[in-house]
């Protein structure tokens, strides 16, 4: 009787999947990228502060690594890849790790960031959030002046588009003294008041006054919103 033997076809091995070392040929490992997410936690810093995320990466062959800055609700900027030219963010990539470092942070850096690792076997990516706290933006105008009388008027304005990442505590109201030409604090308005207005009194008939309003949170006071032109008490 004859012995039947099934002849299996030899596997096809691409030369690019082999690695020669010390005269021996070994197959290269094929591992889909995986980010080690232990350090990818939301971070909160203040304007001018620094922060870093260090992320280990598993994958063979060695992965390509990128970081992307997400869309900003503050500046309305769209999602964009972070490059070496970024003035405050530095990226450091080695074979199995990537580091994101930011210094001198600004409010506009407050957004989500995406880290991505990719090779020929696939990719892995994750979003992580950076919160940057700071002073509020100036209140929204125009600063309306109405109900003008010989000794008073009413001011109206809107809340700032950016509260600095924390509640507005109050608004400071100031007037430019027509005699000294210096700004004088006239009063305060609660930050949660709606609509926002302030009744000014104590004006002198016939004098011209200019007003301004600033927003305050725990980090400080905003730039002021100033009236377009002075009004005359009459």
mmCIF file of C-alpha atoms in Angstrom:
data_model
loop_
_atom_site.group_PDB
_atom_site.id
_atom_site.type_symbol
_atom_site.label_atom_id
_atom_site.label_comp_id
_atom_site.label_asym_id
_atom_site.label_seq_id
_atom_site.Cartn_x
_atom_site.Cartn_y
_atom_site.Cartn_z
ATOM 1 C CA UNK A 1 0.000 0.000 0.000
ATOM 2 C CA UNK A 2 1.213 3.450 -0.770
ATOM 3 C CA UNK A 3 1.386 6.165 1.855
ATOM 4 C CA UNK A 4 -0.477 9.352 0.968
ATOM 5 C CA UNK A 5 1.065 12.548 2.327
ATOM 6 C CA UNK A 6 -0.670 15.939 2.103
ATOM 7 C CA UNK A 7 1.903 18.506 1.129
ATOM 8 C CA UNK A 8 1.177 21.805 2.827
ATOM 9 C CA UNK A 9 2.119 24.964 0.981
ATOM 10 C CA UNK A 10 4.979 26.922 2.503
ATOM 11 C CA UNK A 11 3.815 30.174 4.184
ATOM 12 C CA UNK A 12 4.473 33.352 2.301
ATOM 13 C CA UNK A 13 6.683 35.642 4.358
ATOM 14 C CA UNK A 14 7.298 39.195 3.243
ATOM 15 C CA UNK A 15 10.897 40.287 3.543
ATOM 16 C CA UNK A 16 9.694 43.396 5.329
ATOM 17 C CA UNK A 17 8.283 41.198 8.117
ATOM 18 C CA UNK A 18 11.709 39.693 8.858
ATOM 19 C CA UNK A 19 14.577 41.006 10.874
ATOM 20 C CA UNK A 20 18.166 39.825 10.522
ATOM 21 C CA UNK A 21 20.434 39.925 13.530
ATOM 22 C CA UNK A 22 23.668 38.018 14.133
ATOM 23 C CA UNK A 23 23.094 36.130 10.897
ATOM 24 C CA UNK A 24 19.721 34.781 12.082
ATOM 25 C CA UNK A 25 16.384 35.651 10.551
ATOM 26 C CA UNK A 26 13.451 36.265 12.881
ATOM 27 C CA UNK A 27 9.867 37.193 12.159
ATOM 28 C CA UNK A 28 8.931 40.690 13.302
ATOM 29 C CA UNK A 29 6.163 40.929 15.881
ATOM 30 C CA UNK A 30 2.814 42.335 14.762
ATOM 31 C CA UNK A 31 1.025 44.093 17.621
ATOM 32 C CA UNK A 32 -1.867 46.542 17.253
ATOM 33 C CA UNK A 33 -1.169 49.831 19.102
ATOM 34 C CA UNK A 34 -2.543 50.274 22.593
ATOM 35 C CA UNK A 35 -2.282 53.384 24.773
ATOM 36 C CA UNK A 36 -1.678 52.870 28.482
ATOM 37 C CA UNK A 37 -4.345 55.215 29.843
ATOM 38 C CA UNK A 38 -3.283 55.355 33.503
ATOM 39 C CA UNK A 39 -2.054 58.975 33.260
ATOM 40 C CA UNK A 40 -4.781 60.259 30.956
ATOM 41 C CA UNK A 41 -6.881 62.077 33.534
ATOM 42 C CA UNK A 42 -8.516 65.504 33.375
ATOM 43 C CA UNK A 43 -6.125 68.211 34.622
ATOM 44 C CA UNK A 44 -6.905 71.650 36.071
ATOM 45 C CA UNK A 45 -4.322 74.443 36.137
ATOM 46 C CA UNK A 46 -4.332 78.250 36.232
ATOM 47 C CA UNK A 47 -3.384 80.699 33.498
ATOM 48 C CA UNK A 48 0.406 80.797 33.307
ATOM 49 C CA UNK A 49 0.717 77.275 34.715
ATOM 50 C CA UNK A 50 2.292 74.097 33.343
ATOM 51 C CA UNK A 51 1.152 70.516 32.897
ATOM 52 C CA UNK A 52 2.321 67.306 31.243
ATOM 53 C CA UNK A 53 0.893 63.924 30.292
ATOM 54 C CA UNK A 54 3.244 60.966 29.808
ATOM 55 C CA UNK A 55 1.650 58.068 27.921
ATOM 56 C CA UNK A 56 3.214 54.649 27.406
ATOM 57 C CA UNK A 57 2.433 52.998 24.076
ATOM 58 C CA UNK A 58 2.372 49.289 23.209
ATOM 59 C CA UNK A 59 2.693 48.281 19.570
ATOM 60 C CA UNK A 60 4.880 46.568 16.999
ATOM 61 C CA UNK A 61 6.283 47.823 14.745
ATOM 62 C CA UNK A 62 7.060 51.075 16.579
ATOM 63 C CA UNK A 63 4.098 53.417 16.323
ATOM 64 C CA UNK A 64 3.736 56.904 14.916
ATOM 65 C CA UNK A 65 2.440 59.206 17.648
ATOM 66 C CA UNK A 66 0.491 62.465 17.345
ATOM 67 C CA UNK A 67 -1.409 64.904 19.567
ATOM 68 C CA UNK A 68 -4.349 66.989 18.400
ATOM 69 C CA UNK A 69 -5.847 70.097 20.002
ATOM 70 C CA UNK A 70 -9.620 69.881 20.057
ATOM 71 C CA UNK A 71 -12.098 72.544 19.018
ATOM 72 C CA UNK A 72 -12.248 75.546 21.379
ATOM 73 C CA UNK A 73 -15.513 77.011 22.608
ATOM 74 C CA UNK A 74 -13.541 80.068 23.736
ATOM 75 C CA UNK A 75 -11.827 81.028 20.463
ATOM 76 C CA UNK A 76 -14.056 78.947 18.142
ATOM 77 C CA UNK A 77 -10.873 77.458 16.652
ATOM 78 C CA UNK A 78 -11.326 74.096 14.954
ATOM 79 C CA UNK A 79 -9.588 70.826 15.821
ATOM 80 C CA UNK A 80 -5.939 70.947 14.710
ATOM 81 C CA UNK A 81 -2.848 68.754 14.785
ATOM 82 C CA UNK A 82 -0.154 70.023 17.181
ATOM 83 C CA UNK A 83 3.171 70.646 15.444
ATOM 84 C CA UNK A 84 6.711 71.424 16.575
ATOM 85 C CA UNK A 85 6.064 75.108 15.884
ATOM 86 C CA UNK A 86 3.558 75.445 18.744
ATOM 87 C CA UNK A 87 4.807 78.187 21.045
ATOM 88 C CA UNK A 88 3.647 76.688 24.363
ATOM 89 C CA UNK A 89 3.257 72.951 23.747
ATOM 90 C CA UNK A 90 6.213 70.564 23.412
ATOM 91 C CA UNK A 91 5.839 66.960 22.268
ATOM 92 C CA UNK A 92 8.471 64.308 22.942
ATOM 93 C CA UNK A 93 8.189 60.898 21.250
ATOM 94 C CA UNK A 94 10.320 57.840 21.897
ATOM 95 C CA UNK A 95 9.728 54.231 20.857
ATOM 96 C CA UNK A 96 7.184 53.286 23.506
ATOM 97 C CA UNK A 97 6.214 56.598 25.079
ATOM 98 C CA UNK A 98 4.903 60.040 24.176
ATOM 99 C CA UNK A 99 4.943 63.165 26.369
ATOM 100 C CA UNK A 100 2.759 66.266 26.083
ATOM 101 C CA UNK A 101 4.048 69.355 27.932
ATOM 102 C CA UNK A 102 2.404 72.775 28.067
ATOM 103 C CA UNK A 103 3.854 75.893 29.708
ATOM 104 C CA UNK A 104 2.583 79.441 30.217
ATOM 105 C CA UNK A 105 -0.950 78.172 29.613
ATOM 106 C CA UNK A 106 -3.631 80.567 28.384
ATOM 107 C CA UNK A 107 -7.400 80.390 28.703
ATOM 108 C CA UNK A 108 -7.612 79.469 25.023
ATOM 109 C CA UNK A 109 -5.642 76.288 25.801
ATOM 110 C CA UNK A 110 -8.686 75.126 27.784
ATOM 111 C CA UNK A 111 -10.026 72.234 25.666
ATOM 112 C CA UNK A 112 -9.697 68.514 24.996
ATOM 113 C CA UNK A 113 -6.579 66.952 23.499
ATOM 114 C CA UNK A 114 -6.315 63.698 21.555
ATOM 115 C CA UNK A 115 -3.322 61.368 21.656
ATOM 116 C CA UNK A 116 -3.067 58.806 18.836
ATOM 117 C CA UNK A 117 -0.684 55.925 18.156
ATOM 118 C CA UNK A 118 -0.709 54.170 14.786
ATOM 119 C CA UNK A 119 1.176 51.476 12.903
ATOM 120 C CA UNK A 120 0.461 49.107 10.025
ATOM 121 C CA UNK A 121 -1.673 46.937 12.326
ATOM 122 C CA UNK A 122 -4.115 49.641 13.391
ATOM 123 C CA UNK A 123 -4.380 52.559 15.788
ATOM 124 C CA UNK A 124 -5.520 53.591 19.257
ATOM 125 C CA UNK A 125 -6.539 57.064 20.407
ATOM 126 C CA UNK A 126 -7.948 58.807 23.461
ATOM 127 C CA UNK A 127 -9.204 62.273 24.409
ATOM 128 C CA UNK A 128 -8.191 63.996 27.644
ATOM 129 C CA UNK A 129 -9.251 67.394 28.973
ATOM 130 C CA UNK A 130 -7.173 70.334 30.178
ATOM 131 C CA UNK A 131 -8.980 72.992 32.235
ATOM 132 C CA UNK A 132 -7.227 76.371 32.442
ATOM 133 C CA UNK A 133 -8.717 78.781 34.987
ATOM 134 C CA UNK A 134 -8.270 82.540 34.715
ATOM 135 C CA UNK A 135 -9.850 85.953 34.928
ATOM 136 C CA UNK A 136 -13.088 86.466 33.010
ATOM 137 C CA UNK A 137 -13.284 88.181 29.663
ATOM 138 C CA UNK A 138 -14.655 91.701 29.705
ATOM 139 C CA UNK A 139 -18.447 92.038 29.860
ATOM 140 C CA UNK A 140 -20.309 92.102 26.560
ATOM 141 C CA UNK A 141 -21.489 95.444 25.294
ATOM 142 C CA UNK A 142 -22.697 97.822 24.432
ATOM 143 C CA UNK A 143 -22.816 99.510 27.816
ATOM 144 C CA UNK A 144 -26.235 101.119 27.543
ATOM 145 C CA UNK A 145 -27.097 104.288 29.486
ATOM 146 C CA UNK A 146 -30.771 105.181 29.910
ATOM 147 C CA UNK A 147 -33.194 106.989 32.238
ATOM 148 C CA UNK A 148 -30.813 109.948 32.431
ATOM 149 C CA UNK A 149 -31.817 112.587 34.985
ATOM 150 C CA UNK A 150 -30.111 115.501 36.731
ATOM 151 C CA UNK A 151 -28.626 113.206 39.373
ATOM 152 C CA UNK A 152 -28.726 109.654 38.023
ATOM 153 C CA UNK A 153 -29.113 107.099 35.209
ATOM 154 C CA UNK A 154 -29.424 103.348 34.564
ATOM 155 C CA UNK A 155 -26.643 101.146 33.121
ATOM 156 C CA UNK A 156 -27.219 97.862 31.262
ATOM 157 C CA UNK A 157 -24.738 95.304 29.890
ATOM 158 C CA UNK A 158 -24.335 91.564 29.237
ATOM 159 C CA UNK A 159 -22.267 88.835 30.878
ATOM 160 C CA UNK A 160 -18.838 88.020 29.374
ATOM 161 C CA UNK A 161 -18.655 85.238 26.801
ATOM 162 C CA UNK A 162 -15.919 83.589 28.886
ATOM 163 C CA UNK A 163 -16.287 83.502 32.677
ATOM 164 C CA UNK A 164 -12.710 82.272 33.147
ATOM 165 C CA UNK A 165 -13.866 78.753 33.983
ATOM 166 C CA UNK A 166 -15.610 79.707 37.223
ATOM 167 C CA UNK A 167 -18.662 81.720 38.311
ATOM 168 C CA UNK A 168 -18.761 85.499 38.074
ATOM 169 C CA UNK A 169 -18.903 86.774 41.666
ATOM 170 C CA UNK A 170 -19.756 90.406 40.959
ATOM 171 C CA UNK A 171 -19.458 93.347 38.610
ATOM 172 C CA UNK A 172 -17.655 96.554 39.512
ATOM 173 C CA UNK A 173 -19.148 99.808 38.239
ATOM 174 C CA UNK A 174 -16.953 102.899 37.866
ATOM 175 C CA UNK A 175 -17.399 106.441 36.590
ATOM 176 C CA UNK A 176 -14.867 108.925 35.269
ATOM 177 C CA UNK A 177 -15.004 111.957 37.549
ATOM 178 C CA UNK A 178 -15.465 115.064 35.361
ATOM 179 C CA UNK A 179 -13.389 117.184 37.756
ATOM 180 C CA UNK A 180 -10.413 114.949 38.599
ATOM 181 C CA UNK A 181 -10.479 112.861 35.393
ATOM 182 C CA UNK A 182 -9.928 109.769 37.536
ATOM 183 C CA UNK A 183 -11.965 106.557 37.639
ATOM 184 C CA UNK A 184 -14.019 106.214 40.822
ATOM 185 C CA UNK A 185 -15.769 103.067 42.028
ATOM 186 C CA UNK A 186 -19.481 103.709 42.077
ATOM 187 C CA UNK A 187 -20.832 100.365 43.230
ATOM 188 C CA UNK A 188 -21.180 96.616 42.687
ATOM 189 C CA UNK A 189 -23.706 94.273 41.131
ATOM 190 C CA UNK A 190 -24.172 90.587 41.977
ATOM 191 C CA UNK A 191 -22.685 88.214 39.442
ATOM 192 C CA UNK A 192 -25.819 86.062 39.164
ATOM 193 C CA UNK A 193 -28.175 88.983 38.617
ATOM 194 C CA UNK A 194 -30.320 88.861 35.482
ATOM 195 C CA UNK A 195 -30.803 91.021 33.597
ATOM 196 C CA UNK A 196 -27.652 92.917 34.450
ATOM 197 C CA UNK A 197 -28.211 96.573 35.365
ATOM 198 C CA UNK A 198 -27.125 99.199 37.874
ATOM 199 C CA UNK A 199 -28.881 102.380 39.005
ATOM 200 C CA UNK A 200 -26.401 105.248 39.276
ATOM 201 C CA UNK A 201 -27.114 108.138 41.651
ATOM 202 C CA UNK A 202 -25.194 111.108 43.051
ATOM 203 C CA UNK A 203 -24.478 112.814 39.710
ATOM 204 C CA UNK A 204 -24.240 116.590 39.372
ATOM 205 C CA UNK A 205 -26.540 118.302 36.939
ATOM 206 C CA UNK A 206 -24.807 119.607 33.838
ATOM 207 C CA UNK A 207 -21.692 117.436 34.290
ATOM 208 C CA UNK A 208 -20.615 114.799 31.736
ATOM 209 C CA UNK A 209 -19.901 111.253 32.884
ATOM 210 C CA UNK A 210 -18.319 108.182 31.311
ATOM 211 C CA UNK A 211 -18.937 104.723 32.802
ATOM 212 C CA UNK A 212 -17.271 101.328 32.712
ATOM 213 C CA UNK A 213 -18.043 97.856 34.087
ATOM 214 C CA UNK A 214 -15.732 94.907 34.857
ATOM 215 C CA UNK A 215 -16.442 91.291 35.842
ATOM 216 C CA UNK A 216 -14.855 89.573 38.855
ATOM 217 C CA UNK A 217 -14.283 85.894 39.658
ATOM 218 C CA UNK A 218 -11.969 84.124 42.108
ATOM 219 C CA UNK A 219 -8.987 84.669 39.806
ATOM 220 C CA UNK A 220 -9.419 88.423 39.519
ATOM 221 C CA UNK A 221 -10.993 91.240 37.554
ATOM 222 C CA UNK A 222 -11.595 91.433 33.821
ATOM 223 C CA UNK A 223 -10.710 94.202 31.425
ATOM 224 C CA UNK A 224 -13.471 96.836 31.636
ATOM 225 C CA UNK A 225 -16.312 97.416 29.210
ATOM 226 C CA UNK A 226 -16.411 101.163 28.656
ATOM 227 C CA UNK A 227 -19.247 103.303 27.399
ATOM 228 C CA UNK A 228 -19.063 104.591 23.827
ATOM 229 C CA UNK A 229 -19.391 108.234 24.832
ATOM 230 C CA UNK A 230 -20.034 110.368 27.931
ATOM 231 C CA UNK A 231 -23.549 111.379 28.967
ATOM 232 C CA UNK A 232 -24.661 114.694 30.489
ATOM 233 C CA UNK A 233 -26.693 114.664 33.709
ATOM 234 C CA UNK A 234 -29.824 116.735 33.010
#
